[in-house]
Structures are given as C-alpha cells and as structure tokens.
Coordinates of C-alpha atoms in Angstrom, one line a residue:
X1 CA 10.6 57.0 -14.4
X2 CA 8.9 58.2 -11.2
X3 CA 5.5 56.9 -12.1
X4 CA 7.2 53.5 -13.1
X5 CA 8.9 52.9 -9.8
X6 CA 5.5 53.9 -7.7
X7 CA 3.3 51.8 -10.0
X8 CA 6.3 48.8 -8.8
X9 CA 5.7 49.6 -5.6
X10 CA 1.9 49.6 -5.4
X11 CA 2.3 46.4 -7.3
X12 CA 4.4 45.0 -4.9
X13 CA 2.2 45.6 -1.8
X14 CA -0.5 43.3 -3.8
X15 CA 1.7 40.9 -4.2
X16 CA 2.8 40.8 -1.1
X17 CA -0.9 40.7 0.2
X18 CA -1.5 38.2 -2.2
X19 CA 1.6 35.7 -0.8
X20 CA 0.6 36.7 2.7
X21 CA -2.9 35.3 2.3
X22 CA -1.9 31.9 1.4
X23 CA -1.1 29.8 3.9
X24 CA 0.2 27.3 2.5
X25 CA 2.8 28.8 0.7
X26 CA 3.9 30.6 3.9
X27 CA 4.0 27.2 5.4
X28 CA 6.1 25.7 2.6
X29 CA 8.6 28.8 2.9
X30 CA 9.2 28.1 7.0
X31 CA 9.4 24.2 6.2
X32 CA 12.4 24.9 3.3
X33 CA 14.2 27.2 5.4
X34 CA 14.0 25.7 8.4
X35 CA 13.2 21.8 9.2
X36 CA 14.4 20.9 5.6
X37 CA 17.4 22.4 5.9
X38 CA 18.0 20.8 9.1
X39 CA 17.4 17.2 7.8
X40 CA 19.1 17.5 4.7
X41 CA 22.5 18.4 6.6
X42 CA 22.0 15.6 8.9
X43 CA 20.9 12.6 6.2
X44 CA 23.1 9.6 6.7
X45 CA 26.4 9.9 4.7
X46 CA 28.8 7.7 3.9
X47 CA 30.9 9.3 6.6
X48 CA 31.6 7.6 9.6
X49 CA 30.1 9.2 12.9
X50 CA 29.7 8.6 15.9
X51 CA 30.7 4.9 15.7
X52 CA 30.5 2.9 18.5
X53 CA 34.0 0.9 19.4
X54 CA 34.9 -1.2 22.3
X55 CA 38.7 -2.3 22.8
X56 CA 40.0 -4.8 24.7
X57 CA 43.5 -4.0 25.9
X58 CA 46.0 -6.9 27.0
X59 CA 48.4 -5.1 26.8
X60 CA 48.3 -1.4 28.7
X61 CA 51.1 0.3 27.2
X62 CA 51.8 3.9 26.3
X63 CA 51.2 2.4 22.5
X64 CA 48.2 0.7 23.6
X65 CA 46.7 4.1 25.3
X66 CA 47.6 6.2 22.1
X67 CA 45.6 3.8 19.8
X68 CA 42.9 4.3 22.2
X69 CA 43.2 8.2 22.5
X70 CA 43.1 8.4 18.4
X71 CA 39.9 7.3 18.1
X72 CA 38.2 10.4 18.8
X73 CA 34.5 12.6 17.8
X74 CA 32.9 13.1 15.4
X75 CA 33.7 10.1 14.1
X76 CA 34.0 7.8 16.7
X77 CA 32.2 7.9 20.4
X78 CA 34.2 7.8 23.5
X79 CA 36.0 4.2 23.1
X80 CA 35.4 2.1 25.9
X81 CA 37.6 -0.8 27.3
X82 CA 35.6 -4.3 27.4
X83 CA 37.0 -7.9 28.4
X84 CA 37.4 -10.5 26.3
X85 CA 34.8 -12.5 27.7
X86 CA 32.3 -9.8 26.7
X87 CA 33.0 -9.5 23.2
X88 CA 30.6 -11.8 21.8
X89 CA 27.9 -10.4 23.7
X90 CA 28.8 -6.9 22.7
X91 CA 28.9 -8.1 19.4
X92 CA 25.4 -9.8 19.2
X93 CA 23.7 -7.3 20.6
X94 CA 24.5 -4.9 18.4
X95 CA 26.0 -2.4 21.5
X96 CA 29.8 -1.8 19.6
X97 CA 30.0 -1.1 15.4
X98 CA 33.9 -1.9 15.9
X99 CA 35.9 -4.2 19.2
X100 CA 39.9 -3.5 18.9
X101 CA 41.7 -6.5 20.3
X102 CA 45.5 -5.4 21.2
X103 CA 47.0 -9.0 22.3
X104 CA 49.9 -8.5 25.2
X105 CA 53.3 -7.5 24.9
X106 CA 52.1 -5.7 21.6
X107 CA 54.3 -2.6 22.4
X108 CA 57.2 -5.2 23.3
X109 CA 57.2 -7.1 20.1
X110 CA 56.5 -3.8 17.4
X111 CA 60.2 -2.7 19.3
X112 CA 61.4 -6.4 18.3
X113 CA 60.1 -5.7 14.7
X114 CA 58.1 -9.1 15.6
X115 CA 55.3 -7.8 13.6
X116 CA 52.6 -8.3 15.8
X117 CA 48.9 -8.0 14.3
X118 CA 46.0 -5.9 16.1
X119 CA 42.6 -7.9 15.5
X120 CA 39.6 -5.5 15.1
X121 CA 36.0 -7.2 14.6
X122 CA 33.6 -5.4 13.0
X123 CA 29.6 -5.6 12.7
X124 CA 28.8 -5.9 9.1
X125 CA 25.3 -5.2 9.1
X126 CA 26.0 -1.4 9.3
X127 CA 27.4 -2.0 6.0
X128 CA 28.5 1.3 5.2
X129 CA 30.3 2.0 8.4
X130 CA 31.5 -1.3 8.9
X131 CA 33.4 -0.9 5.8
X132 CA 34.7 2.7 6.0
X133 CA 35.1 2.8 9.5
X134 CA 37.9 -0.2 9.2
X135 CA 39.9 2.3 6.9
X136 CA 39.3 5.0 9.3
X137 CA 41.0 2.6 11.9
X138 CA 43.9 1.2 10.1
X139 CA 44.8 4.8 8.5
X140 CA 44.6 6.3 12.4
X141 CA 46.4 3.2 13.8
X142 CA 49.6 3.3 11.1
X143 CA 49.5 7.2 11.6
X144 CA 49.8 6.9 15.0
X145 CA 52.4 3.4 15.4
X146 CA 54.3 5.5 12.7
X147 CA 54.5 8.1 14.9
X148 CA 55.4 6.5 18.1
X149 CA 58.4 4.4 15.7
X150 CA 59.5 7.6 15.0
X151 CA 59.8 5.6 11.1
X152 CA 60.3 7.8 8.2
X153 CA 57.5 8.0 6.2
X154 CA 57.9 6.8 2.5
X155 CA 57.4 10.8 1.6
X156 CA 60.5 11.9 3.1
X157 CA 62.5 9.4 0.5
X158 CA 61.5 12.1 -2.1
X159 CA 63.0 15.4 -3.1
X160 CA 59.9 17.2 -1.6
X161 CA 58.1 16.4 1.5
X162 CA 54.5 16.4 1.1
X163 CA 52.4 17.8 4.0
X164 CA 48.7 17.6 4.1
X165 CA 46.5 20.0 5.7
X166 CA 43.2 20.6 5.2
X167 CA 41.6 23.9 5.2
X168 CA 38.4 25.5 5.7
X169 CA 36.6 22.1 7.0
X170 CA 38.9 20.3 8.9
X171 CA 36.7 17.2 10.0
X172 CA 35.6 16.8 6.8
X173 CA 31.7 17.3 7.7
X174 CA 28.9 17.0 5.3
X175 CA 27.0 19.4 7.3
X176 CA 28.2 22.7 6.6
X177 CA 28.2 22.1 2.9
X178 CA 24.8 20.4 2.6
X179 CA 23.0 23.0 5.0
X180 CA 24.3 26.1 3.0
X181 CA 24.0 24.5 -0.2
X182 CA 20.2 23.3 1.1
X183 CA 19.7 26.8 1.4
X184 CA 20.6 27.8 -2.1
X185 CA 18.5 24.6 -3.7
X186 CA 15.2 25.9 -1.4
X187 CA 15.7 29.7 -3.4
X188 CA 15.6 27.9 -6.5
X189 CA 13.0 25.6 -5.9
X190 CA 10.7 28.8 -4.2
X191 CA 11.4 31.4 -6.5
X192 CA 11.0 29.3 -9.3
X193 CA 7.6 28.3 -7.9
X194 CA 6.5 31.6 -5.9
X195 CA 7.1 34.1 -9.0
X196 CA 5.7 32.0 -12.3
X197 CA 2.9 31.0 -9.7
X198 CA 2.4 35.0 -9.3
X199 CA 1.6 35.0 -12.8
X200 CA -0.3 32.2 -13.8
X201 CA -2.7 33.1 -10.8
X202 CA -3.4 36.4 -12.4
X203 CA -4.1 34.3 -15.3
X204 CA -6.4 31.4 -13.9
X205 CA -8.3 34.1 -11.3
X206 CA -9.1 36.8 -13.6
X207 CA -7.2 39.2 -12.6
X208 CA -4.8 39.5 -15.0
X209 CA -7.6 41.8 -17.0
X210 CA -7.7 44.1 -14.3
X211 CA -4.2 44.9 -14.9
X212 CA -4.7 45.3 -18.6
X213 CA -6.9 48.2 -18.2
X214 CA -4.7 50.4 -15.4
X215 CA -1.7 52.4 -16.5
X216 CA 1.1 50.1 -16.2
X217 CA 3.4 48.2 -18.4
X218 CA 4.4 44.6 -18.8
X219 CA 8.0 45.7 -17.2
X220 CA 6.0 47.1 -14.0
X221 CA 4.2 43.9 -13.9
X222 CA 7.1 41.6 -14.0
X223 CA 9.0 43.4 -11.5
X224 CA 7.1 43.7 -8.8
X225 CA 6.6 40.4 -8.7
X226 CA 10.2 39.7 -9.0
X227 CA 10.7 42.5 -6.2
X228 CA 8.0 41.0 -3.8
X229 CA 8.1 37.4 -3.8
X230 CA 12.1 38.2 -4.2
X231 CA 12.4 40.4 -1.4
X232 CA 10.5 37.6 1.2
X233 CA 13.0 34.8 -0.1
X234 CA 15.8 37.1 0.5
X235 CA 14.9 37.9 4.1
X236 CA 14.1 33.8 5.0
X237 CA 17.5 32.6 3.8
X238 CA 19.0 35.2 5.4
X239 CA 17.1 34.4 8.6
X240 CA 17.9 30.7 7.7
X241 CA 21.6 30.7 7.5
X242 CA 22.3 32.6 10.8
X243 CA 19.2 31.0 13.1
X244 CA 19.6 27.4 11.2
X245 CA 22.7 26.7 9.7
X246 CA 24.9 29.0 12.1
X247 CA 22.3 28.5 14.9
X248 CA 21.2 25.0 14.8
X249 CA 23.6 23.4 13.3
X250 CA 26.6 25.2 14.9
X251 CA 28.3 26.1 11.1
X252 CA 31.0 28.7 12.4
X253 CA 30.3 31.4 9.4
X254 CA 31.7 34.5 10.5
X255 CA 29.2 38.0 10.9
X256 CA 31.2 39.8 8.4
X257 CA 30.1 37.3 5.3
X258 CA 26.7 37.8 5.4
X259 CA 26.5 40.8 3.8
X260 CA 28.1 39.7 1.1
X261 CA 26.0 36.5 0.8
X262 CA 23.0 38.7 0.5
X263 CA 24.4 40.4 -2.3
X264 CA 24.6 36.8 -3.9
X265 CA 21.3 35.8 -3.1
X266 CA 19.8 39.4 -4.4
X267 CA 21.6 38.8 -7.8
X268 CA 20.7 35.1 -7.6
X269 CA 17.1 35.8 -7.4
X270 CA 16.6 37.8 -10.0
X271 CA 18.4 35.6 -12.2
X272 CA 16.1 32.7 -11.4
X273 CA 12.7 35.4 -11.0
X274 CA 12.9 36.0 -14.7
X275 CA 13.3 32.4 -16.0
X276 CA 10.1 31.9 -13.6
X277 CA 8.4 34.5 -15.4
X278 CA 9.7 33.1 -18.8
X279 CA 8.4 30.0 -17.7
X280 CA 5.3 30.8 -16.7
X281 CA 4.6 32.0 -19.9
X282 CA 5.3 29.2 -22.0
X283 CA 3.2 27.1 -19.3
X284 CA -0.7 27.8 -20.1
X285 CA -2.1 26.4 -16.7
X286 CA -0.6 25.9 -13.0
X287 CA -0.1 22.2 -13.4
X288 CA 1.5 22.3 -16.6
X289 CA 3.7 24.6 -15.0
X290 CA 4.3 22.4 -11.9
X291 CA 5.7 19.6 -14.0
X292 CA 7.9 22.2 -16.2
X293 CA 9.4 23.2 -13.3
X294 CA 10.5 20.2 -11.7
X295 CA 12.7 18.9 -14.6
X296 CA 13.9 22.6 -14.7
X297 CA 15.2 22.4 -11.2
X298 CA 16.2 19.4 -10.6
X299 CA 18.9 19.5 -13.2
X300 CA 19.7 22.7 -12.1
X301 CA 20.2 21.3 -9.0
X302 CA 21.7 18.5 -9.5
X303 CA 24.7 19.7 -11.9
X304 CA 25.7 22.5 -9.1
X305 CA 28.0 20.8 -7.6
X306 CA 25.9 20.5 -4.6
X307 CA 25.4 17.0 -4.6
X308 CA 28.4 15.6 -6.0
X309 CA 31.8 17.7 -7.2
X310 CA 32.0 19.5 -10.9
X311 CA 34.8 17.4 -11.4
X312 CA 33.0 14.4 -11.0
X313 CA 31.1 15.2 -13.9
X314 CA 31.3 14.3 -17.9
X315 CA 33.0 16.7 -19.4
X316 CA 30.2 18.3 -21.6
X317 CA 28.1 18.9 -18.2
X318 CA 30.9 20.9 -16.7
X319 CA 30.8 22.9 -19.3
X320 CA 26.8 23.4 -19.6
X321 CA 26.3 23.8 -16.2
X322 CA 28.9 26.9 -15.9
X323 CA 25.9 28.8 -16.9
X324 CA 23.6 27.6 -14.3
X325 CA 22.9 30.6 -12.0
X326 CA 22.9 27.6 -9.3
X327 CA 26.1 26.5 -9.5
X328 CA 27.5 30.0 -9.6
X329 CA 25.9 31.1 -6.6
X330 CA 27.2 27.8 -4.9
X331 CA 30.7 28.2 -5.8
X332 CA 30.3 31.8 -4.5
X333 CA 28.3 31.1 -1.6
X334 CA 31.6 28.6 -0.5
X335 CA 34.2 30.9 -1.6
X336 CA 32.3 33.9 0.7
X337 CA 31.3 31.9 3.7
X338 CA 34.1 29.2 4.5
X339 CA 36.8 30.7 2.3
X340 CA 36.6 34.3 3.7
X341 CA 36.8 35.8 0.1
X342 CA 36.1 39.5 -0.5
X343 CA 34.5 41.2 -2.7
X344 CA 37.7 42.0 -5.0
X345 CA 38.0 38.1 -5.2
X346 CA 34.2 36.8 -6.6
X347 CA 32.7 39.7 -7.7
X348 CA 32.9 38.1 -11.7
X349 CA 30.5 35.6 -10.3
X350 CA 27.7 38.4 -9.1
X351 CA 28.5 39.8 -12.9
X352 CA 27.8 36.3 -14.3
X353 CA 24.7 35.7 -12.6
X354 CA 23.3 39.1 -13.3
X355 CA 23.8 39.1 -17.0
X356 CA 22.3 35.3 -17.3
X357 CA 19.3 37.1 -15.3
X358 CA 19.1 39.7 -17.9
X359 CA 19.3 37.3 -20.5
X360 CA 16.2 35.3 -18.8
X361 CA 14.7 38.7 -17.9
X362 CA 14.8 40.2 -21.7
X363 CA 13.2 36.7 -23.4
X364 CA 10.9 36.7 -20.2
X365 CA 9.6 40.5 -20.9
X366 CA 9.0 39.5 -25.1
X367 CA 7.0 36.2 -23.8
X368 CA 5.2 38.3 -21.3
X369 CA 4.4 41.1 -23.3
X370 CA 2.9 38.9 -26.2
X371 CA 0.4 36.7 -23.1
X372 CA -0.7 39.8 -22.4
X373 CA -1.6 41.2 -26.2
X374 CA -3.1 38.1 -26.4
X375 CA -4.8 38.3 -22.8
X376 CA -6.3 41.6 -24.4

C-alpha cells in the first residue's frame, strides 16, 4: 500500500508537469473560471433590469409620489419626471423603455371610486422588456394603490391568509444562480476534457509504453491522473467562486460554506474523472474523443436543472437525470451556499455522487486495464 500511494504521487507530479506545460489548457482553465463565468451570469434574461422609465405627473399627490417611489433597482433605473410635451421625443429617441402618465386629480377621483385610468407607453422594440416590464408596472402599481386604499385583498375573504415571501434570493436575480451553477458546468466540461485528454496523450505521444514497463498498475495510473488534473480544478473553482462570483459579482455566500462546497466539488470530480477515463478508453484518438464528449456534457448539462427547473422537465428526464453527478452537485451546491444547509442536511447527496463515481471508476479501471493489455 505504501509503494502504491508513492508511485501516485510521482505520477502526479508528471502530470502536473505535463498540464503545466500546455498553455493553452492553462489558458482555457483561467477563461472558464473567470471571464466565462462572468458573462454567463450577466447574459440578457428575460428579467427586467435596469429599465429606463420617465413619468409625467399632473397630478403631485402622496399617491402619485408612491407610484413613483415603487419603481425601484434592479429592475428599474431611478425614474425621472418629464413633461408632456417631451414625451414623444423621449419616445423616438429611444432615451425611456417605459413613460407613466398620471392625469390630475388621480388621487381625488380613486377616493371618488371614479375609476380613473393611468396611461403608461411603452417602446416595443425592446420586445422582451417592453412586454414584461408592463406586468412589472401594473403588479407594483395595484400593490401599492391597494395599499394606500387600505382595500382588502381578495386573500383575506378565505379561511387562511396567504403571505408571500421569498427566501434566499429576494430580487429574484439570475446572477447568483447562473454564476455558481457556471461554475459547476466549467468542472464538468474541464475534467471531462483535462483527464480523458491525460490518457489519450499517453496514447498518441508514446508514452504510454513507458509506463508499461515501470512498476505500476493500471489503478496507479488512473489515479493520479484523477488526483492531478483533479486537484488543479478543485483549487480554480474554489478561487473562482470567492474572487468571481463572491468578488465580482457581489453574490453574498457566506465564509463558512465554502468548506463544505469543496467537499462537493472533491466528490464531484472524481465522479466525473472516472467517466473521463472510461471515456477515453472507448475513444481511440483525441478527436474522436472531442466529439464523444460534447454530446456527453451537454446533456449532462442541460438536464441539471441549471438552465431551466427539474420540474420543467418530462417526466422520464427527471427521473434519468437523478443520476447525473451534475445535477446532484447543483442541487447541493444551492442547498449549501444560499440555503445555509449543514452537513447533517445534504450529506446523501456527497454519498450519491461518490458511489455513481465508483460505479464510473470500476467500468473505467476494466476498460483501462484491457487498452493497456492491448497497448502491450
């Protein structure tokens, strides 16, 4: 057992020299943990941000300045008051996405039940928060004229009252799910890529004979390239989540849960390092391994729930994709880093991941084993 863990180890330091002398792979690995994961938490949505609106306020009551003070970031910029004779100026140009027209004596006549109607013109051509935005605006407006009625809402008429509140992300952004979860689809685009690379490079240079002929074993092989390349991928996405994700784009993840992300991302990667390996040895050359990859992760990817909710999903997907070491880890990763869980409450998900890794692992070792009888 001694000699196995120091052949590992010398192993490892060539693989790390080996990683090391690429460059190109080291600049893939910065680009995925850091720029990447910036621009996919900041791709346009279909949520509505910093939205330009303009009102125009004949009327300048307390109801009129409360309409105006519920507009408020992220979603909407500072609103500014405009006069009418501006508006289709405004609007041409492009400078205002929304222009609220209160008409006078609005407060007045709401008091009379007169029904008075607010007119709000939007610009179309930002199609996706023209249309959005106006439900952002009406649902904000009845809220608040609602409120200022002091009218019962139609939930208090039933034997419960229903109150709302939302937890954990409380304006609703897109970035703090899609930079974390950015992070997790990097790992298993790079370790997928870095460790079944490892081994068809020993392969395609040559070297793979040189191994044949030392003292070690097809498990000493496959683990230190699983603990090399594994160990660098570990450290980035650490690095990543506290200097990009907390950092950059101001995600407030608290100190303690990192630890217990790591522990995630450990498990996680040797789950995905042994179907690299596995795959790398049904793959005869590094192209042919390219394109079995990208199928391989993109599904996996895809049916994490990173993109678009589980429940969204057919049935039969939901069901196929609970064995996805991907959508584990991104169910954890949420649960550990916005939820606050403990150990006590997701430690079934490291024991999931880590037998699907030794599932991977034990086919990958038989595969492995029988390229290199055949290598020999």
């Amino acid at each position: 057992m001694k000699n196995w863990f120091k052949n590992v180890f010398y192993l490892s330091i060539k693989e790390l020299r080996s990683l090391f002398s690429d460059p190109i792979l080291l600049v893939l690995i910065a680009y995925m943990f850091s720029m990447a994961v910036i621009m996919i938490a900041n791709m346009p949505t279909t949520e509505v941000r910093n939205a330009a609106v303009a009102i125009v306020d004949n009327d300048h009551s307390t109801l009129s300045y409360k309409l105006r003070d519920s507009l408020i970031l992220p979603n909407f910029k500072t609103v500014t008051e405009v006069s009418i004779d501006e508006v289709d100026h405004l609007m041409d140009t492009g400078e205002y996405t929304f222009v609220i027209d209160i008409p006078p004596n609005y407060e007045q006549s709401l008091l009379k039940e007169e029904n008075p109607k607010i007119q709000l013109l939007v610009d179309a051509t930002a199609v996706s928060q023209a249309n959005i935005g106006s439900i952002y605006i009406k649902q904000i407006f009845t809220q608040e004229i609602n409120k200022f009625l002091k009218k019962e809402n139609i939930t208090n008429l039933l034997p419960i009252d229903i109150t709302v509140s939302v937890l954990y992300n409380p304006n609703h952004s897109s970035v703090w799910i899609m930079g974390t979860m950015q992070i997790i689809g990097g790992l298993n685009l790079l370790v997928l890529l870095l460790v079944g690379a490892a081994v068809i490079r020993e392969r395609e240079r040559g070297t793979i004979e040189h191994l044949l002929v030392m003292p070690v074993s097809a498990s000493e092989i496959a683990a230190s390239k699983i603990l090399a390349n594994g160990f660098i991928l570990v450290v980035v996405s650490i690095l990543s989540l506290f200097f990009i994700v907390k950092g950059v784009l101001n995600v407030p993840i608290p100190l303690s849960a990192f630890p217990l992300f790591a522990l995630g991302v450990i498990t996680y990667v040797f789950a995905i390092s042994s179907l690299g390996i596995l795959l790398a040895t049904i793959a005869p050359s590094m192209p042919q391994f390219g394109l079995l990859c990208i199928p391989v992760y993109i599904m996996m990817y895809l049916l994490s729930g990173a993109i678009s909710p589980l429940e969204n999903m057919p049935q039969l997907a939901q069901m196929v994709t609970q064995f996805s070491p991907t959508t584990i880890l991104g169910a954890y990763a949420q649960d550990v880093l916005f939820r606050g869980a403990s150990l006590n409450l997701v430690w079934q998900e490291l024991i999931k991941i880590i037998a699907i890794g030794l599932v991977f692992l034990g086919i990958s070792l038989t595969k492995f084993k029988s390229m290199l009888s055949k290598q020999g």
